[in-house]
PDB file of C-alpha atoms in Angstrom:
ATOM      1  CA  MET A   1       0.224  -0.246   0.103  1.00  0.00           C
ATOM      2  CA  ASN A   2       1.355   3.254  -0.858  1.00  0.00           C
ATOM      3  CA  GLN A   3       1.939   5.159   2.535  1.00  0.00           C
ATOM      4  CA  SER A   4       0.546   8.688   0.937  1.00  0.00           C
ATOM      5  CA  SER A   5      -2.662   6.944   0.354  1.00  0.00           C
ATOM      6  CA  GLY A   6      -5.521   5.789   2.722  1.00  0.00           C
ATOM      7  CA  ARG A   7      -7.510   7.602   5.877  1.00  0.00           C
ATOM      8  CA  TYR A   8      -5.725   9.565   8.348  1.00  0.00           C
ATOM      9  CA  LEU A   9      -6.800  10.380  11.890  1.00  0.00           C
ATOM     10  CA  ASP A  10      -8.590  13.588  10.742  1.00  0.00           C
ATOM     11  CA  ASP A  11     -10.680  10.924   8.304  1.00  0.00           C
ATOM     12  CA  PHE A  12     -11.698   8.924  11.055  1.00  0.00           C
ATOM     13  CA  ALA A  13     -14.973  10.069  13.268  1.00  0.00           C
ATOM     14  CA  VAL A  14     -16.747   7.859  15.861  1.00  0.00           C
ATOM     15  CA  GLY A  15     -19.781   5.705  14.862  1.00  0.00           C
ATOM     16  CA  GLN A  16     -18.093   5.031  11.394  1.00  0.00           C
ATOM     17  CA  THR A  17     -18.339   1.338  10.348  1.00  0.00           C
ATOM     18  CA  PHE A  18     -15.874  -0.698   7.880  1.00  0.00           C
ATOM     19  CA  GLY A  19     -16.686  -4.288   6.754  1.00  0.00           C
ATOM     20  CA  SER A  20     -14.636  -6.880   5.151  1.00  0.00           C
ATOM     21  CA  GLY A  21     -15.113  -9.640   2.482  1.00  0.00           C
ATOM     22  CA  ARG A  22     -15.097 -13.220   3.792  1.00  0.00           C
ATOM     23  CA  LEU A  23     -12.467 -15.695   4.074  1.00  0.00           C
ATOM     24  CA  ARG A  24     -13.366 -19.527   4.363  1.00  0.00           C
ATOM     25  CA  ILE A  25     -11.347 -21.570   6.933  1.00  0.00           C
ATOM     26  CA  ASP A  26     -10.486 -25.088   5.852  1.00  0.00           C
ATOM     27  CA  LYS A  27      -9.648 -28.251   8.142  1.00  0.00           C
ATOM     28  CA  GLU A  28      -6.238 -28.022   6.698  1.00  0.00           C
ATOM     29  CA  GLN A  29      -5.760 -24.601   7.607  1.00  0.00           C
ATOM     30  CA  ILE A  30      -6.848 -25.283  10.680  1.00  0.00           C
ATOM     31  CA  PHE A  31      -3.692 -28.103  11.104  1.00  0.00           C
ATOM     32  CA  ALA A  32      -1.476 -25.805   9.093  1.00  0.00           C
ATOM     33  CA  PHE A  33      -1.544 -23.285  11.946  1.00  0.00           C
ATOM     34  CA  ALA A  34      -1.701 -25.302  14.672  1.00  0.00           C
ATOM     35  CA  ALA A  35       1.277 -27.437  13.898  1.00  0.00           C
ATOM     36  CA  GLU A  36       3.217 -24.662  13.920  1.00  0.00           C
ATOM     37  CA  PHE A  37       1.951 -22.293  16.613  1.00  0.00           C
ATOM     38  CA  ASP A  38      -0.675 -23.905  19.074  1.00  0.00           C
ATOM     39  CA  PRO A  39      -0.283 -27.718  18.648  1.00  0.00           C
ATOM     40  CA  GLN A  40      -2.546 -28.913  21.275  1.00  0.00           C
ATOM     41  CA  PRO A  41      -5.352 -31.799  20.306  1.00  0.00           C
ATOM     42  CA  PHE A  42      -8.021 -29.923  19.863  1.00  0.00           C
ATOM     43  CA  HIS A  43      -6.643 -27.756  16.879  1.00  0.00           C
ATOM     44  CA  LEU A  44      -4.681 -30.878  15.246  1.00  0.00           C
ATOM     45  CA  ASP A  45      -7.042 -33.981  15.846  1.00  0.00           C
ATOM     46  CA  GLU A  46     -10.813 -34.467  15.373  1.00  0.00           C
ATOM     47  CA  ALA A  47     -11.135 -37.146  17.537  1.00  0.00           C
ATOM     48  CA  ALA A  48      -9.547 -35.590  21.010  1.00  0.00           C
ATOM     49  CA  ALA A  49     -11.386 -32.681  19.821  1.00  0.00           C
ATOM     50  CA  ARG A  50     -14.874 -34.271  20.316  1.00  0.00           C
ATOM     51  CA  ASP A  51     -13.403 -34.910  23.613  1.00  0.00           C
ATOM     52  CA  SER A  52     -12.400 -31.692  24.457  1.00  0.00           C
ATOM     53  CA  ILE A  53     -14.304 -28.453  26.083  1.00  0.00           C
ATOM     54  CA  PHE A  54     -14.591 -27.330  22.402  1.00  0.00           C
ATOM     55  CA  GLY A  55     -16.857 -30.506  21.548  1.00  0.00           C
ATOM     56  CA  GLY A  56     -14.938 -30.287  18.002  1.00  0.00           C
ATOM     57  CA  LEU A  57     -12.048 -29.209  16.260  1.00  0.00           C
ATOM     58  CA  ALA A  58     -11.791 -25.464  16.712  1.00  0.00           C
ATOM     59  CA  ALA A  59      -9.125 -23.377  15.269  1.00  0.00           C
ATOM     60  CA  SER A  60      -6.087 -21.668  17.690  1.00  0.00           C
ATOM     61  CA  GLY A  61      -7.750 -18.522  18.692  1.00  0.00           C
ATOM     62  CA  TRP A  62      -4.153 -16.703  17.543  1.00  0.00           C
ATOM     63  CA  HIS A  63      -5.130 -18.490  13.903  1.00  0.00           C
ATOM     64  CA  THR A  64      -8.394 -16.383  14.308  1.00  0.00           C
ATOM     65  CA  ALA A  65      -7.214 -13.373  15.230  1.00  0.00           C
ATOM     66  CA  ALA A  66      -4.388 -13.634  12.376  1.00  0.00           C
ATOM     67  CA  VAL A  67      -7.440 -14.188   9.841  1.00  0.00           C
ATOM     68  CA  THR A  68      -8.903 -10.923  10.936  1.00  0.00           C
ATOM     69  CA  MET A  69      -5.782  -9.088  10.336  1.00  0.00           C
ATOM     70  CA  ARG A  70      -5.917 -10.191   6.702  1.00  0.00           C
ATOM     71  CA  LEU A  71      -9.796  -9.167   6.482  1.00  0.00           C
ATOM     72  CA  LEU A  72      -9.024  -6.143   8.025  1.00  0.00           C
ATOM     73  CA  LEU A  73      -6.408  -5.394   5.468  1.00  0.00           C
ATOM     74  CA  GLY A  74      -8.727  -5.749   2.968  1.00  0.00           C
ATOM     75  CA  SER A  75     -11.670  -4.097   4.491  1.00  0.00           C
ATOM     76  CA  GLU A  76     -12.314   0.004   3.349  1.00  0.00           C
ATOM     77  CA  LEU A  77     -10.490   0.769   6.896  1.00  0.00           C
ATOM     78  CA  LYS A  78      -7.398   1.668   5.237  1.00  0.00           C
ATOM     79  CA  PRO A  79      -5.654   3.734   7.767  1.00  0.00           C
ATOM     80  CA  ALA A  80      -2.924   5.799   5.809  1.00  0.00           C
ATOM     81  CA  GLY A  81       0.720   4.355   6.486  1.00  0.00           C
ATOM     82  CA  GLY A  82      -0.654   0.805   7.052  1.00  0.00           C
ATOM     83  CA  ILE A  83      -2.822  -1.048   9.625  1.00  0.00           C
ATOM     84  CA  ILE A  84      -0.130  -1.039  13.103  1.00  0.00           C
ATOM     85  CA  GLY A  85      -1.618  -2.360  16.102  1.00  0.00           C
ATOM     86  CA  ALA A  86      -0.157  -0.604  19.297  1.00  0.00           C
ATOM     87  CA  GLY A  87      -1.745  -3.282  21.339  1.00  0.00           C
ATOM     88  CA  LEU A  88      -5.555  -4.940  22.103  1.00  0.00           C
ATOM     89  CA  ASP A  89      -7.707  -4.545  24.796  1.00  0.00           C
ATOM     90  CA  GLU A  90     -10.653  -6.662  25.883  1.00  0.00           C
ATOM     91  CA  CYS A  91      -9.616  -9.576  23.142  1.00  0.00           C
ATOM     92  CA  ARG A  92     -12.581 -12.286  23.438  1.00  0.00           C
ATOM     93  CA  TRP A  93     -13.228 -15.361  21.580  1.00  0.00           C
ATOM     94  CA  PRO A  94     -16.769 -16.238  22.557  1.00  0.00           C
ATOM     95  CA  ARG A  95     -17.325 -18.769  20.189  1.00  0.00           C
ATOM     96  CA  PRO A  96     -15.104 -21.620  18.587  1.00  0.00           C
ATOM     97  CA  VAL A  97     -14.452 -21.300  14.577  1.00  0.00           C
ATOM     98  CA  ARG A  98     -14.920 -24.495  13.044  1.00  0.00           C
ATOM     99  CA  PRO A  99     -13.920 -26.196   9.555  1.00  0.00           C
ATOM    100  CA  GLY A 100     -15.741 -24.562   6.816  1.00  0.00           C
ATOM    101  CA  ASP A 101     -16.759 -21.343   8.762  1.00  0.00           C
ATOM    102  CA  GLU A 102     -16.744 -18.813   6.844  1.00  0.00           C
ATOM    103  CA  LEU A 103     -15.577 -15.252   8.544  1.00  0.00           C
ATOM    104  CA  ARG A 104     -15.910 -11.949   7.884  1.00  0.00           C
ATOM    105  CA  VAL A 105     -15.393  -8.615   9.878  1.00  0.00           C
ATOM    106  CA  GLU A 106     -16.986  -6.075  10.928  1.00  0.00           C
ATOM    107  CA  CYS A 107     -15.022  -2.443  12.757  1.00  0.00           C
ATOM    108  CA  GLU A 108     -16.288   0.907  14.223  1.00  0.00           C
ATOM    109  CA  VAL A 109     -14.597   3.547  15.409  1.00  0.00           C
ATOM    110  CA  ILE A 110     -15.685   3.521  19.031  1.00  0.00           C
ATOM    111  CA  GLU A 111     -13.421   6.659  19.601  1.00  0.00           C
ATOM    112  CA  VAL A 112     -10.778   8.604  17.726  1.00  0.00           C
ATOM    113  CA  ARG A 113      -8.096   6.691  19.617  1.00  0.00           C
ATOM    114  CA  PRO A 114      -9.429   2.772  19.583  1.00  0.00           C
ATOM    115  CA  SER A 115     -11.754   1.117  17.195  1.00  0.00           C
ATOM    116  CA  ARG A 116     -13.772  -2.413  18.465  1.00  0.00           C
ATOM    117  CA  THR A 117     -13.253  -5.215  15.754  1.00  0.00           C
ATOM    118  CA  THR A 118     -15.692  -7.835  15.642  1.00  0.00           C
ATOM    119  CA  THR A 119     -14.756 -11.436  13.662  1.00  0.00           C
ATOM    120  CA  LEU A 120     -18.416 -12.890  12.547  1.00  0.00           C
ATOM    121  CA  ASN A 121     -18.444 -16.437  11.173  1.00  0.00           C
ATOM    122  CA  GLN A 122     -21.127 -16.961   8.425  1.00  0.00           C
ATOM    123  CA  ASP A 123     -24.050 -16.953  10.559  1.00  0.00           C
ATOM    124  CA  GLY A 124     -23.332 -13.536  11.635  1.00  0.00           C
ATOM    125  CA  GLU A 125     -22.138 -15.275  15.405  1.00  0.00           C
ATOM    126  CA  ALA A 126     -19.057 -13.438  17.134  1.00  0.00           C
ATOM    127  CA  VAL A 127     -15.683 -15.383  17.210  1.00  0.00           C
ATOM    128  CA  LEU A 128     -13.390 -12.565  17.932  1.00  0.00           C
ATOM    129  CA  VAL A 129     -14.105  -9.003  19.556  1.00  0.00           C
ATOM    130  CA  HIS A 130     -11.759  -6.946  20.500  1.00  0.00           C
ATOM    131  CA  VAL A 131     -10.616  -2.954  20.787  1.00  0.00           C
ATOM    132  CA  VAL A 132      -7.730  -2.167  18.628  1.00  0.00           C
ATOM    133  CA  ASN A 133      -5.516   0.679  19.955  1.00  0.00           C
ATOM    134  CA  LEU A 134      -4.698   1.576  16.082  1.00  0.00           C
ATOM    135  CA  VAL A 135      -1.438   3.879  15.105  1.00  0.00           C
ATOM    136  CA  VAL A 136      -3.121   6.190  12.441  1.00  0.00           C
ATOM    137  CA  LEU A 137      -0.962   9.120  11.467  1.00  0.00           C
ATOM    138  CA  ARG A 138      -2.075  12.609  11.305  1.00  0.00           C
ATOM    139  CA  ARG A 139      -1.924  14.059   7.604  1.00  0.00           C
ATOM    140  CA  LYS A 140       0.837  16.105   8.728  1.00  0.00           C
ATOM    141  CA  ASP A 141       2.898  13.131   9.870  1.00  0.00           C
ATOM    142  CA  ILE A 142       3.350  12.074   6.146  1.00  0.00           C
ATOM    143  CA  ARG A 143       4.834  14.502   3.236  1.00  0.00           C
ATOM    144  CA  GLN A 144       2.154  14.378   0.652  1.00  0.00           C
ATOM    145  CA  ASP A 145       3.721  12.877  -2.723  1.00  0.00           C
TER     146      ASP A 145
ATOM    147  CA  MET B   1      -0.852 -33.649  26.109  1.00  0.00           C
ATOM    148  CA  ASN B   2      -2.911 -36.241  28.374  1.00  0.00           C
ATOM    149  CA  GLN B   3      -6.035 -34.327  29.195  1.00  0.00           C
ATOM    150  CA  SER B   4      -5.326 -35.959  32.922  1.00  0.00           C
ATOM    151  CA  SER B   5      -1.741 -34.680  33.515  1.00  0.00           C
ATOM    152  CA  GLY B   6      -0.973 -31.023  34.038  1.00  0.00           C
ATOM    153  CA  ARG B   7      -1.687 -28.269  36.659  1.00  0.00           C
ATOM    154  CA  TYR B   8      -5.149 -27.506  38.137  1.00  0.00           C
ATOM    155  CA  LEU B   9      -7.061 -24.401  39.107  1.00  0.00           C
ATOM    156  CA  ASP B  10      -6.197 -25.554  42.597  1.00  0.00           C
ATOM    157  CA  ASP B  11      -2.353 -25.524  41.787  1.00  0.00           C
ATOM    158  CA  PHE B  12      -1.995 -22.570  40.919  1.00  0.00           C
ATOM    159  CA  ALA B  13      -1.229 -19.355  42.899  1.00  0.00           C
ATOM    160  CA  VAL B  14      -0.461 -15.569  42.831  1.00  0.00           C
ATOM    161  CA  GLY B  15       3.262 -14.929  42.434  1.00  0.00           C
ATOM    162  CA  GLN B  16       4.263 -17.913  40.724  1.00  0.00           C
ATOM    163  CA  THR B  17       6.274 -17.770  37.759  1.00  0.00           C
ATOM    164  CA  PHE B  18       7.473 -19.927  34.074  1.00  0.00           C
ATOM    165  CA  GLY B  19       9.817 -19.626  31.729  1.00  0.00           C
ATOM    166  CA  SER B  20       9.782 -21.277  28.253  1.00  0.00           C
ATOM    167  CA  GLY B  21      12.786 -22.252  26.240  1.00  0.00           C
ATOM    168  CA  ARG B  22      13.539 -19.879  22.991  1.00  0.00           C
ATOM    169  CA  LEU B  23      12.600 -19.456  19.192  1.00  0.00           C
ATOM    170  CA  ARG B  24      14.397 -17.715  16.594  1.00  0.00           C
ATOM    171  CA  ILE B  25      12.697 -15.684  14.181  1.00  0.00           C
ATOM    172  CA  ASP B  26      14.037 -15.303  10.982  1.00  0.00           C
ATOM    173  CA  LYS B  27      14.073 -12.974   8.026  1.00  0.00           C
ATOM    174  CA  GLU B  28      11.835 -16.448   6.152  1.00  0.00           C
ATOM    175  CA  GLN B  29       9.056 -16.684   8.783  1.00  0.00           C
ATOM    176  CA  ILE B  30       8.545 -13.129   9.224  1.00  0.00           C
ATOM    177  CA  PHE B  31       7.691 -12.863   5.386  1.00  0.00           C
ATOM    178  CA  ALA B  32       5.712 -16.459   5.622  1.00  0.00           C
ATOM    179  CA  PHE B  33       3.607 -15.080   8.238  1.00  0.00           C
ATOM    180  CA  ALA B  34       3.218 -11.915   6.603  1.00  0.00           C
ATOM    181  CA  ALA B  35       2.396 -12.985   3.299  1.00  0.00           C
ATOM    182  CA  GLU B  36      -0.420 -15.336   4.673  1.00  0.00           C
ATOM    183  CA  PHE B  37      -1.831 -12.585   7.019  1.00  0.00           C
ATOM    184  CA  ASP B  38      -0.195  -9.531   7.170  1.00  0.00           C
ATOM    185  CA  PRO B  39       0.595  -8.512   4.147  1.00  0.00           C
ATOM    186  CA  GLN B  40       1.990  -4.803   4.809  1.00  0.00           C
ATOM    187  CA  PRO B  41       5.307  -3.755   3.177  1.00  0.00           C
ATOM    188  CA  PHE B  42       6.951  -3.312   5.927  1.00  0.00           C
ATOM    189  CA  HIS B  43       6.292  -7.058   6.958  1.00  0.00           C
ATOM    190  CA  LEU B  44       7.587  -7.986   3.743  1.00  0.00           C
ATOM    191  CA  ASP B  45      10.098  -5.681   2.120  1.00  0.00           C
ATOM    192  CA  GLU B  46      12.973  -4.750   3.623  1.00  0.00           C
ATOM    193  CA  ALA B  47      13.398  -1.600   2.026  1.00  0.00           C
ATOM    194  CA  ALA B  48      10.207  -0.585   2.257  1.00  0.00           C
ATOM    195  CA  ALA B  49      10.252  -1.571   5.800  1.00  0.00           C
ATOM    196  CA  ARG B  50      13.361   1.132   6.491  1.00  0.00           C
ATOM    197  CA  ASP B  51      11.386   4.122   5.238  1.00  0.00           C
ATOM    198  CA  SER B  52       8.375   2.818   7.637  1.00  0.00           C
ATOM    199  CA  ILE B  53       7.143   3.940  11.352  1.00  0.00           C
ATOM    200  CA  PHE B  54       9.464   0.534  12.135  1.00  0.00           C
ATOM    201  CA  GLY B  55      12.330   1.680  10.283  1.00  0.00           C
ATOM    202  CA  GLY B  56      13.168  -1.793   9.282  1.00  0.00           C
ATOM    203  CA  LEU B  57      11.802  -5.176   8.986  1.00  0.00           C
ATOM    204  CA  ALA B  58       9.609  -6.028  11.739  1.00  0.00           C
ATOM    205  CA  ALA B  59       7.860  -8.712  12.737  1.00  0.00           C
ATOM    206  CA  SER B  60       3.767  -8.596  12.116  1.00  0.00           C
ATOM    207  CA  GLY B  61       2.440  -8.389  16.028  1.00  0.00           C
ATOM    208  CA  TRP B  62       0.149 -11.310  15.459  1.00  0.00           C
ATOM    209  CA  HIS B  63       3.162 -13.610  14.200  1.00  0.00           C
ATOM    210  CA  THR B  64       4.736 -12.693  18.034  1.00  0.00           C
ATOM    211  CA  ALA B  65       1.273 -13.622  19.623  1.00  0.00           C
ATOM    212  CA  ALA B  66       1.359 -16.876  17.759  1.00  0.00           C
ATOM    213  CA  VAL B  67       5.305 -18.138  18.870  1.00  0.00           C
ATOM    214  CA  THR B  68       4.271 -16.572  21.978  1.00  0.00           C
ATOM    215  CA  MET B  69       1.474 -19.412  22.260  1.00  0.00           C
ATOM    216  CA  ARG B  70       4.392 -22.129  20.923  1.00  0.00           C
ATOM    217  CA  LEU B  71       6.393 -21.129  23.630  1.00  0.00           C
ATOM    218  CA  LEU B  72       3.639 -21.014  26.189  1.00  0.00           C
ATOM    219  CA  LEU B  73       2.760 -24.860  25.059  1.00  0.00           C
ATOM    220  CA  GLY B  74       6.652 -25.713  25.698  1.00  0.00           C
ATOM    221  CA  SER B  75       6.785 -24.016  29.279  1.00  0.00           C
ATOM    222  CA  GLU B  76       6.571 -24.976  32.354  1.00  0.00           C
ATOM    223  CA  LEU B  77       2.700 -23.445  32.909  1.00  0.00           C
ATOM    224  CA  LYS B  78       1.305 -27.033  31.696  1.00  0.00           C
ATOM    225  CA  PRO B  79      -2.663 -26.414  32.581  1.00  0.00           C
ATOM    226  CA  ALA B  80      -4.436 -29.638  32.752  1.00  0.00           C
ATOM    227  CA  GLY B  81      -6.572 -29.452  29.567  1.00  0.00           C
ATOM    228  CA  GLY B  82      -4.061 -27.710  27.532  1.00  0.00           C
ATOM    229  CA  ILE B  83      -3.765 -24.106  27.141  1.00  0.00           C
ATOM    230  CA  ILE B  84      -7.028 -22.338  26.546  1.00  0.00           C
ATOM    231  CA  GLY B  85      -7.568 -18.606  26.705  1.00  0.00           C
ATOM    232  CA  ALA B  86     -10.670 -17.181  26.759  1.00  0.00           C
ATOM    233  CA  GLY B  87      -9.822 -13.609  25.903  1.00  0.00           C
ATOM    234  CA  LEU B  88      -6.889 -11.256  26.174  1.00  0.00           C
ATOM    235  CA  ASP B  89      -6.672  -7.542  28.179  1.00  0.00           C
ATOM    236  CA  GLU B  90      -4.319  -5.149  27.342  1.00  0.00           C
ATOM    237  CA  CYS B  91      -2.206  -7.147  24.796  1.00  0.00           C
ATOM    238  CA  ARG B  92       0.832  -4.744  24.200  1.00  0.00           C
ATOM    239  CA  TRP B  93       3.614  -4.585  21.585  1.00  0.00           C
ATOM    240  CA  PRO B  94       6.044  -2.434  22.945  1.00  0.00           C
ATOM    241  CA  ARG B  95       8.848  -3.089  20.248  1.00  0.00           C
ATOM    242  CA  PRO B  96       9.011  -4.892  17.114  1.00  0.00           C
ATOM    243  CA  VAL B  97      10.232  -8.658  16.456  1.00  0.00           C
ATOM    244  CA  ARG B  98      13.417  -7.817  13.939  1.00  0.00           C
ATOM    245  CA  PRO B  99      14.798 -10.874  12.091  1.00  0.00           C
ATOM    246  CA  GLY B 100      17.203 -12.803  14.445  1.00  0.00           C
ATOM    247  CA  ASP B 101      15.566 -11.911  17.602  1.00  0.00           C
ATOM    248  CA  GLU B 102      15.344 -14.891  20.114  1.00  0.00           C
ATOM    249  CA  LEU B 103      12.064 -15.087  22.121  1.00  0.00           C
ATOM    250  CA  ARG B 104      11.019 -16.763  25.200  1.00  0.00           C
ATOM    251  CA  VAL B 105       8.294 -16.260  27.489  1.00  0.00           C
ATOM    252  CA  GLU B 106       7.946 -15.154  31.472  1.00  0.00           C
ATOM    253  CA  CYS B 107       4.768 -15.623  32.606  1.00  0.00           C
ATOM    254  CA  GLU B 108       3.331 -15.053  35.881  1.00  0.00           C
ATOM    255  CA  VAL B 109       0.225 -15.548  37.720  1.00  0.00           C
ATOM    256  CA  ILE B 110      -1.321 -12.376  39.133  1.00  0.00           C
ATOM    257  CA  GLU B 111      -4.626 -13.434  40.251  1.00  0.00           C
ATOM    258  CA  VAL B 112      -6.034 -17.088  40.758  1.00  0.00           C
ATOM    259  CA  ARG B 113      -8.313 -15.943  36.686  1.00  0.00           C
ATOM    260  CA  PRO B 114      -5.710 -14.426  34.609  1.00  0.00           C
ATOM    261  CA  SER B 115      -1.922 -14.211  34.199  1.00  0.00           C
ATOM    262  CA  ARG B 116       0.731 -12.049  32.999  1.00  0.00           C
ATOM    263  CA  THR B 117       2.528 -13.215  30.062  1.00  0.00           C
ATOM    264  CA  THR B 118       5.479 -11.379  28.402  1.00  0.00           C
ATOM    265  CA  THR B 119       7.600 -12.039  25.880  1.00  0.00           C
ATOM    266  CA  LEU B 120      11.060 -11.029  25.618  1.00  0.00           C
ATOM    267  CA  ASN B 121      13.714 -10.598  22.973  1.00  0.00           C
ATOM    268  CA  GLN B 122      17.205 -12.121  23.189  1.00  0.00           C
ATOM    269  CA  ASP B 123      17.924  -8.452  24.884  1.00  0.00           C
ATOM    270  CA  GLY B 124      15.359  -9.333  27.750  1.00  0.00           C
ATOM    271  CA  GLU B 125      13.002  -6.324  25.965  1.00  0.00           C
ATOM    272  CA  ALA B 126       9.851  -6.785  25.879  1.00  0.00           C
ATOM    273  CA  VAL B 127       8.039  -7.413  22.515  1.00  0.00           C
ATOM    274  CA  LEU B 128       4.507  -8.527  23.900  1.00  0.00           C
ATOM    275  CA  VAL B 129       3.029  -8.246  27.157  1.00  0.00           C
ATOM    276  CA  HIS B 130      -0.539  -9.362  27.575  1.00  0.00           C
ATOM    277  CA  VAL B 131      -2.990 -10.234  29.932  1.00  0.00           C
ATOM    278  CA  VAL B 132      -4.780 -13.812  29.447  1.00  0.00           C
ATOM    279  CA  ASN B 133      -7.765 -14.988  30.572  1.00  0.00           C
ATOM    280  CA  LEU B 134      -6.755 -18.535  30.503  1.00  0.00           C
ATOM    281  CA  VAL B 135      -9.603 -21.556  31.291  1.00  0.00           C
ATOM    282  CA  VAL B 136      -8.170 -23.646  33.821  1.00  0.00           C
ATOM    283  CA  LEU B 137     -10.027 -26.785  34.507  1.00  0.00           C
ATOM    284  CA  ARG B 138     -10.689 -27.440  38.630  1.00  0.00           C
ATOM    285  CA  ARG B 139      -9.965 -31.081  39.560  1.00  0.00           C
ATOM    286  CA  LYS B 140     -13.177 -32.242  39.532  1.00  0.00           C
ATOM    287  CA  ASP B 141     -13.942 -31.296  36.032  1.00  0.00           C
ATOM    288  CA  ILE B 142     -11.867 -33.921  34.960  1.00  0.00           C
ATOM    289  CA  ARG B 143     -12.427 -37.709  35.731  1.00  0.00           C
ATOM    290  CA  GLN B 144      -8.940 -39.041  37.033  1.00  0.00           C
ATOM    291  CA  ASP B 145      -7.706 -42.095  34.776  1.00  0.00           C
TER     292      ASP B 145
END
């Protein structure tokens, strides 16, 4: 992304919402992410997952978070300089992501500083909710080319 | 992990600390993660990264989070039933992770419910700090085999 394109801090206002496209999470992706970063039985083995607290195969919460980032980058949020998180507040995983789920993101500006992001599955159910403290440049921070 | 092994809620006490081994993050891993989940120039291109707010190539914060999960799984934390996050509070990325950085985790129990986790680089500098609300089973939640 060209750093001189996109929205500046001055362009964001409370109540603005931004949506994203959809990404389908398949079983192989759940296995691949978990094998590298979160190798626990309920992310790697369907039989073990059925006997776990999840009651079936579930994506790692970090996989859901990473997919959320990917969806945000494709959304209309587009802060100038890119999407740079200084931190998160109140990150929750209210329900598991299952193989075949299609995720999309709804993002709402709740202050000029932070924004709330919700990742939903194909049934409109929240799978990840967090408050992101984005670094967003003021127009004067970047020379206009 | 055998679900009947590991620490139960009753085994955790305020002030306990748990360390991890180390994982080195190389440039190729930074590129691979970013290409899939966080394709922004400062995670994908060294020249573009030099001109960005990061001043050089930096790992995606979600990559740091995922590596933290991997390190936690190898640590002595070992809650019974696995490491299952119900959510995070106060997640911050105080400094970038650079190619060649070696990360390790220090985890401290700060209440019987949540715990604070800090991921440090090879110089002992924090690269990720978060408060995790772990789901930890009481002994009575699982039948002992």
